[in-house]
mmCIF file of C-alpha atoms in Angstrom:
data_model
loop_
_atom_site.group_PDB
_atom_site.id
_atom_site.type_symbol
_atom_site.label_atom_id
_atom_site.label_comp_id
_atom_site.label_asym_id
_atom_site.label_seq_id
_atom_site.Cartn_x
_atom_site.Cartn_y
_atom_site.Cartn_z
ATOM 1 C CA ARG T 192 -23.499 12.954 5.994
ATOM 2 C CA LYS T 193 -20.920 10.231 5.367
ATOM 3 C CA GLU T 194 -21.924 6.615 5.865
ATOM 4 C CA VAL T 195 -18.984 6.050 8.177
ATOM 5 C CA GLU T 196 -17.475 8.901 10.132
ATOM 6 C CA GLN T 197 -14.289 9.019 12.107
ATOM 7 C CA ASP T 198 -12.435 11.744 13.914
ATOM 8 C CA PRO T 199 -9.477 12.303 11.578
ATOM 9 C CA GLY T 200 -7.169 13.364 14.395
ATOM 10 C CA PRO T 201 -4.270 13.444 14.409
ATOM 11 C CA PHE T 202 -3.891 11.949 17.832
ATOM 12 C CA ASN T 203 -0.442 12.593 19.228
ATOM 13 C CA VAL T 204 0.217 10.634 22.393
ATOM 14 C CA PRO T 205 3.270 9.642 24.444
ATOM 15 C CA GLU T 206 4.390 6.064 24.734
ATOM 16 C CA GLY T 207 2.415 4.175 27.319
ATOM 17 C CA ALA T 208 -0.702 6.293 26.923
ATOM 18 C CA THR T 209 -4.181 4.935 26.427
ATOM 19 C CA VAL T 210 -6.019 6.249 23.392
ATOM 20 C CA ALA T 211 -9.544 5.669 22.121
ATOM 21 C CA PHE T 212 -11.026 6.130 18.678
ATOM 22 C CA ASN T 213 -14.700 6.307 17.858
ATOM 23 C CA CYS T 214 -16.524 5.677 14.637
ATOM 24 C CA THR T 215 -20.179 6.217 13.799
ATOM 25 C CA TYR T 216 -22.144 4.643 10.973
ATOM 26 C CA SER T 217 -25.451 5.602 9.428
ATOM 27 C CA ASN T 218 -26.744 2.354 7.939
ATOM 28 C CA SER T 219 -28.704 0.546 10.616
ATOM 29 C CA ALA T 220 -28.655 -2.610 8.462
ATOM 30 C CA SER T 221 -24.894 -2.900 8.875
ATOM 31 C CA GLN T 222 -23.870 -6.306 10.117
ATOM 32 C CA SER T 223 -20.104 -6.580 10.071
ATOM 33 C CA PHE T 224 -17.624 -4.220 11.633
ATOM 34 C CA PHE T 225 -13.869 -4.092 11.526
ATOM 35 C CA TRP T 226 -10.870 -2.016 12.413
ATOM 36 C CA TYR T 227 -8.034 -1.941 9.907
ATOM 37 C CA ARG T 228 -4.636 -0.404 10.283
ATOM 38 C CA GLN T 229 -2.846 1.319 7.429
ATOM 39 C CA ASP T 230 0.755 2.385 7.529
ATOM 40 C CA CYS T 231 2.005 5.148 5.279
ATOM 41 C CA ARG T 232 2.122 4.068 1.623
ATOM 42 C CA LYS T 233 1.053 0.531 2.532
ATOM 43 C CA GLU T 234 -2.133 -1.477 2.184
ATOM 44 C CA PRO T 235 -4.715 -1.709 4.986
ATOM 45 C CA LYS T 236 -4.326 -4.700 7.266
ATOM 46 C CA LEU T 237 -7.044 -6.198 9.401
ATOM 47 C CA LEU T 238 -6.557 -5.328 13.038
ATOM 48 C CA MET T 239 -9.662 -6.911 14.490
ATOM 49 C CA SER T 240 -13.285 -7.666 13.937
ATOM 50 C CA VAL T 241 -15.807 -5.986 16.209
ATOM 51 C CA TYR T 242 -18.626 -7.847 17.923
ATOM 52 C CA SER T 243 -21.563 -6.724 20.022
ATOM 53 C CA SER T 244 -20.076 -8.501 22.995
ATOM 54 C CA GLY T 245 -16.837 -6.617 22.516
ATOM 55 C CA ASN T 246 -13.520 -8.252 21.886
ATOM 56 C CA GLU T 247 -10.013 -7.861 23.119
ATOM 57 C CA ASP T 248 -6.694 -8.740 21.556
ATOM 58 C CA GLY T 249 -3.763 -7.914 23.777
ATOM 59 C CA ARG T 250 -3.602 -4.155 24.178
ATOM 60 C CA PHE T 251 -6.476 -3.584 21.774
ATOM 61 C CA THR T 252 -10.143 -3.607 22.702
ATOM 62 C CA ALA T 253 -13.009 -3.065 20.290
ATOM 63 C CA GLN T 254 -16.607 -2.346 21.205
ATOM 64 C CA LEU T 255 -19.810 -2.136 19.192
ATOM 65 C CA ASN T 256 -22.908 -0.219 20.242
ATOM 66 C CA ARG T 257 -25.672 -1.058 17.788
ATOM 67 C CA ALA T 258 -28.263 1.152 19.452
ATOM 68 C CA SER T 259 -26.104 4.231 19.046
ATOM 69 C CA GLN T 260 -24.486 2.970 15.865
ATOM 70 C CA TYR T 261 -20.917 3.455 16.843
ATOM 71 C CA ILE T 262 -17.848 1.356 17.307
ATOM 72 C CA SER T 263 -14.741 2.103 19.272
ATOM 73 C CA LEU T 264 -11.140 1.028 19.483
ATOM 74 C CA LEU T 265 -9.108 1.340 22.650
ATOM 75 C CA ILE T 266 -5.343 1.017 22.621
ATOM 76 C CA ARG T 267 -3.612 0.614 25.961
ATOM 77 C CA ASP T 268 0.066 1.097 26.710
ATOM 78 C CA SER T 269 0.725 2.677 23.304
ATOM 79 C CA LYS T 270 3.901 1.699 21.497
ATOM 80 C CA LEU T 271 5.825 3.654 18.911
ATOM 81 C CA SER T 272 4.898 0.933 16.431
ATOM 82 C CA ASP T 273 1.213 1.709 16.915
ATOM 83 C CA SER T 274 1.676 4.896 14.882
ATOM 84 C CA ALA T 275 -0.533 4.470 11.839
ATOM 85 C CA THR T 276 -3.909 5.370 10.412
ATOM 86 C CA TYR T 277 -6.802 3.343 11.803
ATOM 87 C CA LEU T 278 -9.710 2.710 9.484
ATOM 88 C CA CYS T 279 -13.211 1.896 10.614
ATOM 89 C CA VAL T 280 -14.975 -0.465 8.201
ATOM 90 C CA VAL T 281 -18.670 -1.304 8.088
ATOM 91 C CA SER T 282 -20.361 -3.866 5.893
ATOM 92 C CA ALA T 283 -24.025 -4.625 5.256
ATOM 93 C CA HIS T 284 -24.422 -8.218 4.104
ATOM 94 C CA ASN T 285 -27.771 -7.759 2.503
ATOM 95 C CA THR T 286 -27.125 -4.723 0.383
ATOM 96 C CA ASN T 287 -24.533 -3.791 -2.175
ATOM 97 C CA ALA T 288 -23.399 -7.390 -2.344
ATOM 98 C CA GLY T 289 -21.713 -7.054 1.007
ATOM 99 C CA LYS T 290 -19.715 -4.029 -0.051
ATOM 100 C CA SER T 291 -17.756 -2.496 2.761
ATOM 101 C CA THR T 292 -17.652 1.192 3.543
ATOM 102 C CA PHE T 293 -14.467 2.687 4.895
ATOM 103 C CA GLY T 294 -14.130 5.664 7.146
ATOM 104 C CA ASP T 295 -11.543 8.262 6.259
ATOM 105 C CA GLY T 296 -9.292 7.037 9.040
ATOM 106 C CA THR T 297 -7.874 8.347 12.282
ATOM 107 C CA THR T 298 -4.180 9.093 12.398
ATOM 108 C CA LEU T 299 -2.254 8.136 15.501
ATOM 109 C CA THR T 300 1.286 9.207 16.282
ATOM 110 C CA VAL T 301 2.924 7.751 19.358
ATOM 111 C CA LYS T 302 5.941 9.708 20.498
ATOM 112 C CA PRO T 303 8.822 8.697 22.776
ATOM 113 C CA GLY M 171 2.175 -14.148 5.175
ATOM 114 C CA ALA M 172 0.170 -12.429 2.497
ATOM 115 C CA VAL M 173 -3.094 -14.022 1.532
ATOM 116 C CA VAL M 174 -3.640 -11.665 -1.394
ATOM 117 C CA SER M 175 -0.941 -10.986 -3.930
ATOM 118 C CA GLN M 176 -1.004 -7.879 -6.114
ATOM 119 C CA HIS M 177 1.359 -7.310 -8.988
ATOM 120 C CA PRO M 178 3.106 -5.168 -10.045
ATOM 121 C CA SER M 179 3.845 -3.037 -7.019
ATOM 122 C CA ARG M 180 5.116 -0.099 -9.019
ATOM 123 C CA VAL M 181 4.511 1.084 -12.562
ATOM 124 C CA ILE M 182 5.910 4.094 -14.321
ATOM 125 C CA CYS M 183 4.612 4.533 -17.840
ATOM 126 C CA LYS M 184 4.100 7.037 -20.593
ATOM 127 C CA SER M 185 0.778 8.682 -21.257
ATOM 128 C CA GLY M 186 -1.383 6.578 -23.559
ATOM 129 C CA THR M 187 -0.067 3.250 -22.302
ATOM 130 C CA SER M 188 -2.416 0.613 -20.926
ATOM 131 C CA VAL M 189 -1.449 -0.893 -17.596
ATOM 132 C CA LYS M 190 -2.647 -4.237 -16.237
ATOM 133 C CA ILE M 191 -2.698 -4.997 -12.529
ATOM 134 C CA GLU M 192 -3.264 -8.493 -11.168
ATOM 135 C CA CYS M 193 -4.815 -9.469 -7.871
ATOM 136 C CA ARG M 194 -4.644 -13.062 -6.648
ATOM 137 C CA SER M 195 -6.098 -14.684 -3.578
ATOM 138 C CA LEU M 196 -3.537 -17.207 -2.394
ATOM 139 C CA ASP M 197 -5.178 -19.211 0.380
ATOM 140 C CA PHE M 198 -8.842 -19.048 -0.467
ATOM 141 C CA GLN M 199 -11.261 -18.720 -3.322
ATOM 142 C CA ALA M 200 -12.795 -15.313 -3.749
ATOM 143 C CA THR M 201 -15.992 -14.879 -5.709
ATOM 144 C CA THR M 202 -15.805 -11.196 -4.919
ATOM 145 C CA MET M 203 -12.834 -8.901 -5.179
ATOM 146 C CA PHE M 204 -12.729 -5.142 -4.889
ATOM 147 C CA TRP M 205 -10.626 -2.481 -6.551
ATOM 148 C CA TYR M 206 -9.833 0.736 -4.724
ATOM 149 C CA ARG M 207 -7.986 3.887 -5.484
ATOM 150 C CA GLN M 208 -6.306 5.998 -2.851
ATOM 151 C CA PHE M 209 -4.902 9.492 -3.085
ATOM 152 C CA PRO M 210 -2.258 10.734 -0.636
ATOM 153 C CA LYS M 211 -3.612 11.192 2.885
ATOM 154 C CA LYS M 212 -7.092 10.221 1.736
ATOM 155 C CA SER M 213 -9.152 7.158 2.423
ATOM 156 C CA LEU M 214 -9.804 4.305 0.064
ATOM 157 C CA MET M 215 -12.241 5.027 -2.732
ATOM 158 C CA LEU M 216 -14.060 1.973 -4.054
ATOM 159 C CA MET M 217 -13.894 1.851 -7.823
ATOM 160 C CA ALA M 218 -15.624 -1.411 -8.593
ATOM 161 C CA THR M 219 -16.660 -4.783 -7.307
ATOM 162 C CA SER M 220 -15.285 -7.665 -9.303
ATOM 163 C CA ASN M 221 -17.548 -10.703 -9.513
ATOM 164 C CA GLU M 222 -16.199 -14.044 -10.681
ATOM 165 C CA GLY M 223 -17.808 -15.109 -13.913
ATOM 166 C CA SER M 224 -19.848 -11.965 -14.414
ATOM 167 C CA LYS M 225 -19.453 -8.302 -15.141
ATOM 168 C CA ALA M 226 -17.950 -5.990 -12.596
ATOM 169 C CA THR M 227 -20.111 -3.504 -10.760
ATOM 170 C CA TYR M 228 -18.705 0.004 -11.045
ATOM 171 C CA GLU M 229 -19.205 2.824 -8.593
ATOM 172 C CA GLN M 230 -20.756 6.039 -9.758
ATOM 173 C CA GLY M 231 -18.320 8.197 -11.646
ATOM 174 C CA VAL M 232 -15.921 5.385 -12.534
ATOM 175 C CA GLU M 233 -15.611 4.801 -16.263
ATOM 176 C CA LYS M 234 -15.931 1.109 -17.044
ATOM 177 C CA ASP M 235 -14.274 1.532 -20.425
ATOM 178 C CA LYS M 236 -11.354 3.254 -18.794
ATOM 179 C CA PHE M 237 -10.881 0.750 -15.995
ATOM 180 C CA LEU M 238 -11.440 -2.727 -17.382
ATOM 181 C CA ILE M 239 -11.968 -5.473 -14.848
ATOM 182 C CA ASN M 240 -11.821 -9.179 -15.500
ATOM 183 C CA HIS M 241 -12.469 -11.836 -12.886
ATOM 184 C CA ALA M 242 -12.034 -15.019 -14.848
ATOM 185 C CA SER M 243 -11.294 -17.366 -11.981
ATOM 186 C CA LEU M 244 -11.963 -17.686 -8.282
ATOM 187 C CA THR M 245 -8.438 -16.580 -7.461
ATOM 188 C CA LEU M 246 -7.641 -13.896 -10.002
ATOM 189 C CA SER M 247 -9.008 -10.475 -10.860
ATOM 190 C CA THR M 248 -7.299 -7.993 -13.145
ATOM 191 C CA LEU M 249 -7.672 -4.261 -13.545
ATOM 192 C CA THR M 250 -6.515 -2.666 -16.768
ATOM 193 C CA VAL M 251 -6.112 1.089 -16.875
ATOM 194 C CA THR M 252 -6.552 1.827 -20.553
ATOM 195 C CA SER M 253 -4.776 4.720 -22.258
ATOM 196 C CA ALA M 254 -3.443 5.997 -18.971
ATOM 197 C CA HIS M 255 -3.053 9.719 -18.413
ATOM 198 C CA PRO M 256 -1.224 11.623 -15.674
ATOM 199 C CA GLU M 257 -4.464 12.119 -13.748
ATOM 200 C CA ASP M 258 -4.702 8.323 -13.432
ATOM 201 C CA SER M 259 -1.561 8.341 -11.309
ATOM 202 C CA SER M 260 -2.541 6.943 -7.950
ATOM 203 C CA PHE M 261 -2.256 4.049 -5.524
ATOM 204 C CA TYR M 262 -4.494 1.191 -6.628
ATOM 205 C CA ILE M 263 -5.332 -1.512 -4.106
ATOM 206 C CA CYS M 264 -7.287 -4.697 -4.549
ATOM 207 C CA SER M 265 -8.930 -6.822 -1.923
ATOM 208 C CA ALA M 266 -10.454 -10.260 -1.869
ATOM 209 C CA ARG M 267 -13.318 -11.152 0.393
ATOM 210 C CA TRP M 268 -13.149 -14.308 2.474
ATOM 211 C CA GLU M 269 -16.791 -15.232 2.178
ATOM 212 C CA GLY M 270 -17.257 -17.182 5.345
ATOM 213 C CA LYS M 271 -15.904 -14.385 7.484
ATOM 214 C CA ASN M 272 -16.917 -11.440 5.304
ATOM 215 C CA ILE M 273 -13.421 -10.108 5.813
ATOM 216 C CA GLN M 274 -11.483 -8.325 3.109
ATOM 217 C CA TYR M 275 -7.800 -9.022 2.721
ATOM 218 C CA PHE M 276 -5.820 -6.501 0.775
ATOM 219 C CA GLY M 277 -3.085 -6.747 -1.778
ATOM 220 C CA ALA M 278 0.033 -4.662 -1.233
ATOM 221 C CA GLY M 279 -1.111 -2.096 -3.773
ATOM 222 C CA THR M 280 0.203 -0.785 -7.061
ATOM 223 C CA ARG M 281 1.648 2.680 -7.280
ATOM 224 C CA LEU M 282 1.016 3.971 -10.785
ATOM 225 C CA SER M 283 2.820 6.998 -12.143
ATOM 226 C CA VAL M 284 1.889 8.183 -15.611
ATOM 227 C CA LEU M 285 4.331 10.602 -17.174
#
């Protein structure tokens, strides 16, 4: 079983749709959680950190469920520019020198 | 703007050549930097963790003599692909960790093509 698992998709949605991605992690000692976005042939860019209380940034909402060991990302009112691969990232501060583990990514395509 | 600079962005070289890639943190000091490799349509694969002032920690299966890492200062880590071969062709990405936030910021990547 992978340490961080994501549904690879692809998710193909029309503009304006709401789409949700889930990610599960296996290391219960994990302490930091992030969503990154990666465009084709580009580097990953931080989208948002994920907190137990949940956090929202415009059309994006991230949630963390420690008991079930999963995190989610909700995108409302999808835009064409949201098309990208979304990477779930989990880090355990106390092991592996804080090394982060990346999921394989979920691909989103927003169509007109 | 970018907080991590990676150079060069593109390298095309002959087999047997050694290639050096630089990764610089621009706005913060990074005691820890990471080097990744990514194949098309695949996720990032961690190669090694670069620690300022000490030896890098390599992931299982990554040859330390093949991929030399030097982290001589708090803002610079270098990866040297020694005697590159066509199978080393890939997208190499570095990241620097902002310690206080435990967030990794990525360089723009280096696309290496070995002929």
